[in-house]
Coordinates of C-alpha atoms and ligand atoms in Angstrom, one line a residue:
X1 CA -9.3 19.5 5.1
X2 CA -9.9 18.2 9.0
X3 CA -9.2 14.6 9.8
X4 CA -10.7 12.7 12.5
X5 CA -10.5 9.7 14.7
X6 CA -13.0 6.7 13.6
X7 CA -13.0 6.7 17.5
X8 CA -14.0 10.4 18.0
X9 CA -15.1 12.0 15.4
X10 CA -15.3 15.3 17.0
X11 CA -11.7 14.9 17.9
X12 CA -10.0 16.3 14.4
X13 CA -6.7 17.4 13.5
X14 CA -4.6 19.2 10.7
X15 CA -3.4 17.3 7.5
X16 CA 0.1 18.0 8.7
X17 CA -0.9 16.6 12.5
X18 CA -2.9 13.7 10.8
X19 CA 0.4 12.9 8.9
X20 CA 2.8 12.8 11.9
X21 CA 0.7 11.3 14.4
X22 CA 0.3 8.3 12.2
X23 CA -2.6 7.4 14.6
X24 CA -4.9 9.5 17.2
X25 CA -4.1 8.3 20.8
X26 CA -8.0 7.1 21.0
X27 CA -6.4 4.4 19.1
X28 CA -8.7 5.1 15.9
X29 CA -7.7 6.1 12.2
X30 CA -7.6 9.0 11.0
X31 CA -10.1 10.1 8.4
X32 CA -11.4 13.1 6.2
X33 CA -14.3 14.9 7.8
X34 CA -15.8 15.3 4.7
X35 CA -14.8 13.0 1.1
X36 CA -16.0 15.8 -1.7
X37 CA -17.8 14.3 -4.8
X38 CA -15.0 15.6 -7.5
X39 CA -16.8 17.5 -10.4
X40 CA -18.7 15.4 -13.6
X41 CA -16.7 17.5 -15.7
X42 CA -13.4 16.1 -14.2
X43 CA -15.0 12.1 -14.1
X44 CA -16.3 12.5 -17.5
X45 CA -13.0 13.3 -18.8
X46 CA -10.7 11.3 -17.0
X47 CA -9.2 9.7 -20.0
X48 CA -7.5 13.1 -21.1
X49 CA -5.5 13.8 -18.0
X50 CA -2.3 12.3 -17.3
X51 CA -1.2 10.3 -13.8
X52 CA 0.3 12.8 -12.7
X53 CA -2.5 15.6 -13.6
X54 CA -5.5 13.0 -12.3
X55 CA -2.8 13.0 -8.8
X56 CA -2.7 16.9 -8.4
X57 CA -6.5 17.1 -9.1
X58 CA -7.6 13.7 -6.6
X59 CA -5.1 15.1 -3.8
X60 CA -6.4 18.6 -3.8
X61 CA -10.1 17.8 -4.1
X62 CA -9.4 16.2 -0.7
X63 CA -6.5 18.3 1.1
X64 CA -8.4 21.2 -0.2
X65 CA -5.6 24.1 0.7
X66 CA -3.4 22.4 3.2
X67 CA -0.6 22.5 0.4
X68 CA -0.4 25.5 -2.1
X69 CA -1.2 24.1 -5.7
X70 CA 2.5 25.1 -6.4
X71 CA 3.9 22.9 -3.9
X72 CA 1.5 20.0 -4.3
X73 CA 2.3 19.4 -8.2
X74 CA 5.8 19.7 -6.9
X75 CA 5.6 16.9 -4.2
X76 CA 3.2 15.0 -7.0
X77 CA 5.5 15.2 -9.7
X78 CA 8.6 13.8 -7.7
X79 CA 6.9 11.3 -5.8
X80 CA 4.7 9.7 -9.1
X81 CA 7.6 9.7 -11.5
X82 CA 6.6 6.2 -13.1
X83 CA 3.5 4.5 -15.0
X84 CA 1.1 2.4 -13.6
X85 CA -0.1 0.9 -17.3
X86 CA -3.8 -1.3 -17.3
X87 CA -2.6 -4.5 -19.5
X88 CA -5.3 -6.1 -21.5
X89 CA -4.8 -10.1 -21.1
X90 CA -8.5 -11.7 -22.3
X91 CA -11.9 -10.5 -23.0
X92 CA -12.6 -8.2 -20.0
X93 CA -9.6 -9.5 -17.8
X94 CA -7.2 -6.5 -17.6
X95 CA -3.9 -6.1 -15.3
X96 CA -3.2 -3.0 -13.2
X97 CA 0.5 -3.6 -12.9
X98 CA 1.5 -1.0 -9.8
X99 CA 5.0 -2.5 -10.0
X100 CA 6.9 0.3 -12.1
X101 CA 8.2 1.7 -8.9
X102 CA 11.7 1.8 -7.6
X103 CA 10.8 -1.1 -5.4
X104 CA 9.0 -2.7 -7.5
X105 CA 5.7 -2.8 -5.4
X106 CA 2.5 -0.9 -5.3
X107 CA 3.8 0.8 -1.4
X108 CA 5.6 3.1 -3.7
X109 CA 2.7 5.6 -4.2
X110 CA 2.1 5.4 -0.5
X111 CA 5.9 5.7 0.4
X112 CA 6.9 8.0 -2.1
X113 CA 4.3 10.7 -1.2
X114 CA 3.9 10.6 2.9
X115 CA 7.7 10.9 2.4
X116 CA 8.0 13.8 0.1
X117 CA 4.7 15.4 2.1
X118 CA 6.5 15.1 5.8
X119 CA 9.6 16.8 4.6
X120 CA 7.1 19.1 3.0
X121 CA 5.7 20.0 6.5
X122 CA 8.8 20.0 8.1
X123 CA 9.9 23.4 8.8
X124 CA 13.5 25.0 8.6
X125 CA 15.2 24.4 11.7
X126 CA 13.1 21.4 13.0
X127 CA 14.3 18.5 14.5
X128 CA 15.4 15.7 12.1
X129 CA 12.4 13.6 11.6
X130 CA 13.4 9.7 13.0
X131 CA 11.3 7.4 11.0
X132 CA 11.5 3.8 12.3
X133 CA 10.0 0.7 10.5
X134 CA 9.1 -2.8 11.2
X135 CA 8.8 -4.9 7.5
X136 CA 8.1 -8.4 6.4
X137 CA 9.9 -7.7 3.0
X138 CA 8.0 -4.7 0.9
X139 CA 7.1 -2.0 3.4
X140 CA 10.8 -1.8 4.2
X141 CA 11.6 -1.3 0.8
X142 CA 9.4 1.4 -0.8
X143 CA 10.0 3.4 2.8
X144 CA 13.8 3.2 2.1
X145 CA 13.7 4.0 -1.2
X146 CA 10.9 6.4 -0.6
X147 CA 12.8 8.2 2.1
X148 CA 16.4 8.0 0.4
X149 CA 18.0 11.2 0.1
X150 CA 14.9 12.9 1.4
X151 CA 16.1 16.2 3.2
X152 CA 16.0 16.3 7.4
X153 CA 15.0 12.5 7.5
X154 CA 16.7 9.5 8.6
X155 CA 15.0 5.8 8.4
X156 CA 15.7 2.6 10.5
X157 CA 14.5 -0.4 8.7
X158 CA 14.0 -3.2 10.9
X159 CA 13.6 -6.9 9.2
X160 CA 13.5 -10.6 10.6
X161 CA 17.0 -12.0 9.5
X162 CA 16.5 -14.8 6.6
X163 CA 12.5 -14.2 6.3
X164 CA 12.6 -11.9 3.5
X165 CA 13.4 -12.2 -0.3
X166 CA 17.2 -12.2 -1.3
X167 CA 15.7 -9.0 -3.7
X168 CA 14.0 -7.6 -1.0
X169 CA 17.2 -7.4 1.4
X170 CA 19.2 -6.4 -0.9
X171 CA 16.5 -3.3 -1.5
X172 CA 16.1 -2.9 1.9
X173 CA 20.6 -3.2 2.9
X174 CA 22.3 -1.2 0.4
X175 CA 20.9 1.9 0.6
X176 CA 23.5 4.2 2.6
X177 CA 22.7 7.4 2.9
X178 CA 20.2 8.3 5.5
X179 CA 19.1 4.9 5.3
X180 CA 19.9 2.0 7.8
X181 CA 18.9 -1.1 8.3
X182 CA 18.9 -4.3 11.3
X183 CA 18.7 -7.6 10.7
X184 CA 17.2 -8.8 13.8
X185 CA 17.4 -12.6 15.3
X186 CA 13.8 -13.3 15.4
X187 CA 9.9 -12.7 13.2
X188 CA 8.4 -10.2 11.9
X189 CA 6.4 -9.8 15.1
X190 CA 9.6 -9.5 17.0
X191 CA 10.8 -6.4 14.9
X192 CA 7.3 -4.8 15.1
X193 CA 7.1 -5.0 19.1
X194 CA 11.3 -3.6 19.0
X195 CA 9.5 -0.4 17.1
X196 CA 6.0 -0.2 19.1
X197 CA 8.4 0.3 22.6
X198 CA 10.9 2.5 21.0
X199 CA 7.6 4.6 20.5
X200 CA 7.0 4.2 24.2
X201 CA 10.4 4.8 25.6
X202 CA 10.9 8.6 27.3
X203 CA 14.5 8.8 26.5
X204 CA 14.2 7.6 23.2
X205 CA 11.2 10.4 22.1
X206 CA 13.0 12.8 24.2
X207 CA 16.0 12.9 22.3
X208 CA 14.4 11.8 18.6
X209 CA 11.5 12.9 17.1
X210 CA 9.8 9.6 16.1
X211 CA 7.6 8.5 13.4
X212 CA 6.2 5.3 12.1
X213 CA 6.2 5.2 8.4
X214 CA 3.1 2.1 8.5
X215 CA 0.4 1.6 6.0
X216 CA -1.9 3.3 8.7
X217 CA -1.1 7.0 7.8
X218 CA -3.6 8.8 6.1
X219 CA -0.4 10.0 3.8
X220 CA 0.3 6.6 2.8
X221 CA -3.7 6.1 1.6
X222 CA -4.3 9.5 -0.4
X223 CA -2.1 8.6 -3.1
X224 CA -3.3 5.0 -3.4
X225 CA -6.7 6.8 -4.7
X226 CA -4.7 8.5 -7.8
X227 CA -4.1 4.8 -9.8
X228 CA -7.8 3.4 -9.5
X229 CA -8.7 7.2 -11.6
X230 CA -6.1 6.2 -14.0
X231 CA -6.9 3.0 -14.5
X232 CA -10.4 4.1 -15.3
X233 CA -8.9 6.6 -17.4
X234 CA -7.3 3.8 -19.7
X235 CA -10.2 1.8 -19.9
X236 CA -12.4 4.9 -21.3
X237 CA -9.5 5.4 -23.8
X238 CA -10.7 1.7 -24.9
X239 CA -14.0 2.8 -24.8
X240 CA -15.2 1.2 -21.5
X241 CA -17.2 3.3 -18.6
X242 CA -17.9 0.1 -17.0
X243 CA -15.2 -1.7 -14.3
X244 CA -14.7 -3.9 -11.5
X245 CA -11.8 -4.2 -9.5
X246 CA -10.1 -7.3 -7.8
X247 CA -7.3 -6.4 -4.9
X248 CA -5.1 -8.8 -3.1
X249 CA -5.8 -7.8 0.6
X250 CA -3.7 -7.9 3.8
X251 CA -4.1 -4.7 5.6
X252 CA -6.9 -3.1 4.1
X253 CA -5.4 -0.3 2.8
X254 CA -5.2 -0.9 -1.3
X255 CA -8.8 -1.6 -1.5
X256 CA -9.6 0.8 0.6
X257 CA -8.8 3.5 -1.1
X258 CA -10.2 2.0 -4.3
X259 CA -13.5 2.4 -2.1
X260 CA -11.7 6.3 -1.0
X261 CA -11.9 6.7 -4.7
X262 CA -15.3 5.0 -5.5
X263 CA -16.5 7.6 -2.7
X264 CA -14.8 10.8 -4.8
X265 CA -17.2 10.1 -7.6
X266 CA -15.3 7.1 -9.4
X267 CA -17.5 4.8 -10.9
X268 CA -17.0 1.7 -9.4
X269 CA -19.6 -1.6 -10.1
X270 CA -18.0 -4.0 -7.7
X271 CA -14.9 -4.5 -5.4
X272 CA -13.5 -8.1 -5.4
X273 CA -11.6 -8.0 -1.7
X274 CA -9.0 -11.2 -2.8
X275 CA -7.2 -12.9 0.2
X276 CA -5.3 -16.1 1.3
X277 CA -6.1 -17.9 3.9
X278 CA -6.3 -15.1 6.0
X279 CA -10.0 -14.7 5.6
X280 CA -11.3 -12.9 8.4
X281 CA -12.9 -9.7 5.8
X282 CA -14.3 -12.4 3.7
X283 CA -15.8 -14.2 5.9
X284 CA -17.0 -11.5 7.4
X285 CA -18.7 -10.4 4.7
X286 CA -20.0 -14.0 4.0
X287 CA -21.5 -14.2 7.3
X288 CA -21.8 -10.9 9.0
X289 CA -19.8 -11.7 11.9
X290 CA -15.8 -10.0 12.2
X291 CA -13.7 -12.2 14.1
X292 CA -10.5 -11.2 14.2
X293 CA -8.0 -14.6 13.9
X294 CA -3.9 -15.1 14.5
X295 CA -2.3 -14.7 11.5
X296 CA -1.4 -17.7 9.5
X297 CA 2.1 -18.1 7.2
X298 CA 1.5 -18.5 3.4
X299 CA 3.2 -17.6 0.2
X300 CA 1.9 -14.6 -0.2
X301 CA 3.2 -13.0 2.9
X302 CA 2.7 -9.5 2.5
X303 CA -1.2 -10.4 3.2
X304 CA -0.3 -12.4 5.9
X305 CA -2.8 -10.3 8.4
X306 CA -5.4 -11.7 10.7
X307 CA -6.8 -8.4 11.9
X308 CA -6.9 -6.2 9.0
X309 CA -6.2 -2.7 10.8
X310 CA -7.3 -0.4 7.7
X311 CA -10.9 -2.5 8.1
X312 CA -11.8 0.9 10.9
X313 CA -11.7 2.7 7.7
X314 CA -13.4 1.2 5.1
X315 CA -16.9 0.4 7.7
X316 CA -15.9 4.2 8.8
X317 CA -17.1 4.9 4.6
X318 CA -20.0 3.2 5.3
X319 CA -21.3 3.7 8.4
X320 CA -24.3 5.3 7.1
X321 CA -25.3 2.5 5.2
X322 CA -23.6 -1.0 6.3
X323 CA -25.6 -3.1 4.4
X324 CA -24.2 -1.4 0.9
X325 CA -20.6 -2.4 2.4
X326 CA -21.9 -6.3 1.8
X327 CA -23.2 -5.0 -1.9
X328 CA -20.0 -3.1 -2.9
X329 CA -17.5 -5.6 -1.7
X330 CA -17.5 -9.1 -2.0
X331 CA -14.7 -11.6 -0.9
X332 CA -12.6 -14.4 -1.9
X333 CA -10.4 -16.3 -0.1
X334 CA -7.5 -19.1 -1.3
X335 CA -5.1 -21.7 -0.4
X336 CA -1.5 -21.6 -0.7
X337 CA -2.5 -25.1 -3.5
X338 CA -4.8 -22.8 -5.3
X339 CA -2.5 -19.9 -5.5
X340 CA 0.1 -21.6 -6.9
X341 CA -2.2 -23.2 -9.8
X342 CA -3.5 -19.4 -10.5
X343 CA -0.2 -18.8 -11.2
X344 CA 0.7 -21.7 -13.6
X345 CA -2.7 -20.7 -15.1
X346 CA -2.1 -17.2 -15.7
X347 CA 2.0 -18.1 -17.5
X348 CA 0.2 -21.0 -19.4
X349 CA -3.2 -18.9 -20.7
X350 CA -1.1 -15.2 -21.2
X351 CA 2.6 -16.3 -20.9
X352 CA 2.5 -13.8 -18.2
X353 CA 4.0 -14.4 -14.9
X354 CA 2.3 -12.6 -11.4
X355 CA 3.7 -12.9 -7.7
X356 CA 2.0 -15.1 -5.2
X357 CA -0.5 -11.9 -4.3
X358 CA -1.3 -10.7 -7.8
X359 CA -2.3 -14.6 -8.7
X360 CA -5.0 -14.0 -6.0
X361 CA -6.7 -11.2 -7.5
X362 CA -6.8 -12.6 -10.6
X363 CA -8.2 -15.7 -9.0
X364 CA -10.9 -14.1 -7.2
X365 CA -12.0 -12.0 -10.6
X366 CA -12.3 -15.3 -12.4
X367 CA -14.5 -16.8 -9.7
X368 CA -16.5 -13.4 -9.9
X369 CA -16.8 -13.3 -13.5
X370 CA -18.2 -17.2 -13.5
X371 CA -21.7 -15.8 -11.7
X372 CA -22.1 -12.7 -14.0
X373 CA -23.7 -11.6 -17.3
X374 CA -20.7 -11.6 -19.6
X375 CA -18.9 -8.6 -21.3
X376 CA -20.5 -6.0 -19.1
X377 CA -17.4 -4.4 -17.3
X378 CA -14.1 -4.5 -17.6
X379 CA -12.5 -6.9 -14.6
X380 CA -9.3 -5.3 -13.3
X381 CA -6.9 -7.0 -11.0
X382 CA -4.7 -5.1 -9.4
X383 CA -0.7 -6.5 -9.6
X384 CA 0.8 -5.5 -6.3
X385 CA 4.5 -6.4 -6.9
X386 CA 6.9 -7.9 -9.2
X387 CA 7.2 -11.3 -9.4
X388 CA 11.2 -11.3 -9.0
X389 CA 10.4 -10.2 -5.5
X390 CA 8.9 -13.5 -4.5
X391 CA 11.3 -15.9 -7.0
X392 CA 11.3 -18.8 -5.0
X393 CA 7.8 -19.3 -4.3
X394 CA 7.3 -19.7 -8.2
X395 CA 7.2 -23.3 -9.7
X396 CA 11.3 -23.2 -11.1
X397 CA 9.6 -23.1 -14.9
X398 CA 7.7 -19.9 -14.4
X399 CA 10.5 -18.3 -12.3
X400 CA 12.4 -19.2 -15.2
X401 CA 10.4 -16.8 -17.5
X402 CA 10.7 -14.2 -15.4
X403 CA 12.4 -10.7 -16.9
X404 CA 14.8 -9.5 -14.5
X405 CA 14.4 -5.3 -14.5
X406 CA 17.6 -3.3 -14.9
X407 CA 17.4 -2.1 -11.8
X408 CA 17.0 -5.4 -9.8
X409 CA 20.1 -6.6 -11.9
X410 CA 22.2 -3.1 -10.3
X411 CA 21.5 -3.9 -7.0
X412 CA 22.8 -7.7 -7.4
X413 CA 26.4 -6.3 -7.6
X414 CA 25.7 -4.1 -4.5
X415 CA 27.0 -5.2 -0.8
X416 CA 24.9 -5.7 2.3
X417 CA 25.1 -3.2 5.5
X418 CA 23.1 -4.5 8.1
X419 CA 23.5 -3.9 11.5
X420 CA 22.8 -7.6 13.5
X421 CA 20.6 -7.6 17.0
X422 CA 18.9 -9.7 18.7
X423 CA 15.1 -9.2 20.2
X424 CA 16.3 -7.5 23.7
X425 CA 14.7 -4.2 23.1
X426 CA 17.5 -2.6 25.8
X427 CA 20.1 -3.6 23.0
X428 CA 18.2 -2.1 20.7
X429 CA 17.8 1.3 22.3
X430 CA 21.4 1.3 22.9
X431 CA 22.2 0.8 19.3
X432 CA 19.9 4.0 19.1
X433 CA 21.9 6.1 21.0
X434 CA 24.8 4.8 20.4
X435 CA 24.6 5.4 16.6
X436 CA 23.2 8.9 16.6
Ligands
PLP1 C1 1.4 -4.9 1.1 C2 1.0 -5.8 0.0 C3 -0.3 -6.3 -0.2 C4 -1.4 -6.0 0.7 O1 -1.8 -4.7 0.6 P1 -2.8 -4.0 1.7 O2 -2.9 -2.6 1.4 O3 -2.1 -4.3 3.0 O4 -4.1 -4.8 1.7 C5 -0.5 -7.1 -1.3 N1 0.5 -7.4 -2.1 C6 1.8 -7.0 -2.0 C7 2.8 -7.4 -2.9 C8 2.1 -6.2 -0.9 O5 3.3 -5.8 -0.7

């Protein structure tokens, strides 16, 4: 399969160039020339494949032969070693927990994958791959762990010091390995332009070959496709064909490749785009009009974006028919006040307790369901992380409740190794070359 730029799309590239670019210099996204329909046998039969079987077939549909079969399943079985389980809570209200990850957040599957696919492409003898990323808690986390022990690769995590879960740093510090992190003295905005020069910088790409591990690469999508079959695959075991799904939105990139899937042949009734009071998609699709906006702080940071940059993708989908985009997707938007009730509703109704992001899906489906003939699909809302990622944004009784996985409990005995800069980026180039 070709990929090209939503900027040029006669400008088009390898899967392998696609992958290490990140992003064509015409400042676009990289896309699939062509999304094939995958066959009715396949569709119709979802429910007896397994996650990592519905991966292989998804992945290959698309890449077509960039990765032998042999190597693919390979790459697919390593990198999708966990469940993503659909968990009925009411009457067509279901949870798609994507947490059963090592970092305990949906950017596994996207992490997991690109990594295991770049060290794929990278041949014997080539330059160590550098991969440098900017987080506000999660990204950092599923790239580390992603990347850890990953042949030829080294990762540089930076994160803005005392703005990211005591869970999250911990995930993100105690890595070793080929995995190192730096606290840096400022935001999350601070950390992201320290990486965007770096990229810049002629010394620095002359001596390292550089990559950005961001939720822009198309290696990081792909695999984001494979749970929305599986889910679909549960539901049939239940004996439902019908489903609608609800996804907490920051960057775009989740729901979009719900709609990458819906695309392949999955059949999808509605997509529920759920934000917080970064509403720009919403009200765009409310009014027509997309006016990018600063983005605002709220408790459920990870969707703290104001210009959604996998947006270029999903209006690339549907650039033959815009007015279907407004059909297909509708949006939600909520207050931090109203995401914290939706998540005192959810522990009171289920005795179930969601993260600050998941509540908003879930708030969203409810609002949807209100307005439509009842019983007819299954709702779906998509749990992005677990909630012991986020615990002090929880009301102290439902943190309370939360169960503490094993492997959150390992890493509390672990010790920190961060490296400490400020925002200069000089300083931070030096402690490039410094520590080579
Ligand atoms: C990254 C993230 C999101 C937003 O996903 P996008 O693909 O950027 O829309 C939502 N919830 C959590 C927990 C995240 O980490």
């Amino acid at each position: 399969m070709k990929f090209y730029s939503t900027n040029n799309t006669s400008h088009q590239v390898s899967f392998k160039e696609a992958v290490f670019n990140s992003m064509p210099q015409d400042r676009g996204l990289y896309m699939p020339v062509s999304i094939p329909r995958l066959d009715d046998k396949f569709l119709n039969n979802l429910d007896s494949f397994t996650l990592p079987e519905i991966a292989f077939y998804v992945a290959k549909n698309l890449l077509g032969d960039d990765i032998p079969d042999n190597d693919l399943k390979a790459i697919i079985t390593d990198a999708i070693n966990f469940f993503a389980p659909v968990v009925g809570l009411e009457e067509s209200v279901y949870v798609l927990e994507l947490w059963h990850g090592p970092s305990l957040a949906f950017k596994d599957f996207g992490a997991r994958f690109m990594s295991r696919v770049m060290s794929y492409f990278l041949k014997e003898g080539e330059k160590q791959l550098d991969v440098l990323v900017a987080t506000s808690g999660d990204t950092g986390g599923a790239v580390a762990l992603g990347f850890l022990g990953v042949p030829n690769t080294r990762v540089t995590i930076l994160y803005p010091k005392g703005k990211v879960s005591g869970i999250q740093e911990l995930q993100l510090t105690t890595n070793g390995q080929n995995i190192r992190a730096i606290e840096v003295d400022g935001t999350f905005d601070d950390c992201q332009a320290l990486v965007k020069q770096a990229f810049t910088d002629p010394e620095l790409n002359k001596k390292f070959r550089l990559t950005s591990a961001n939720s822009i690469n198309i290696a990081r999508l792909i695999p984001q496709t494979f749970y929305y079959f599986n889910a679909y695959a549960q539901l049939l075991k239940q004996g439902k064909n019908k489903v609608v799904f609800s996804v907490p939105s920051g960057n775009f990139g989740n729901i979009g490749a719900g709609i990458l899937a819906w695309k392949m042949g999955l059949p999808v009734e509605q997509f529920i785009a759920a934000t917080n009071a970064n509403d720009t998609v919403p009200e765009f699709l409310r009014t027509g009009v997309y006016q990018a906006k600063p983005s605002v702080q709220t408790i459920s940071n990870a969707m703290d974006v104001g210009n959604p940059s996998n947006w270029v993708r999903i209006a690339d989908m549907f650039k033959a028919d815009p007015v279907e985009l407004t059909k297909k997707v509708v949006g939600f938007s909520y207050t931090d006040e109203e995401t914290l009730q939706a998540i005192e509703k959810i522990y009171s109704s289920y005795n179930y307790v969601v993260c600050p992001h998941t509540a908003i899906a879930w708030q969203a489906l409810k609002d949807w369901q209100q307005n439509q003939p009842t019983g007819k699909a299954a709702g779906v809302f998509l749990s992005t992380a677990h909630p012991c990622k986020f615990p002090d944004v929880l009301p102290d009784h439902v943190s309370k409740a939360i169960v503490i996985p094993e492997e959150v409990k390992r890493l509390e005995g672990k010790t920190k190794h961060a490296a400490s800069l400020g925002i200069d980026f000089e300083d931070f180039k030096k402690y490039l070359l410094e520590n080579n």
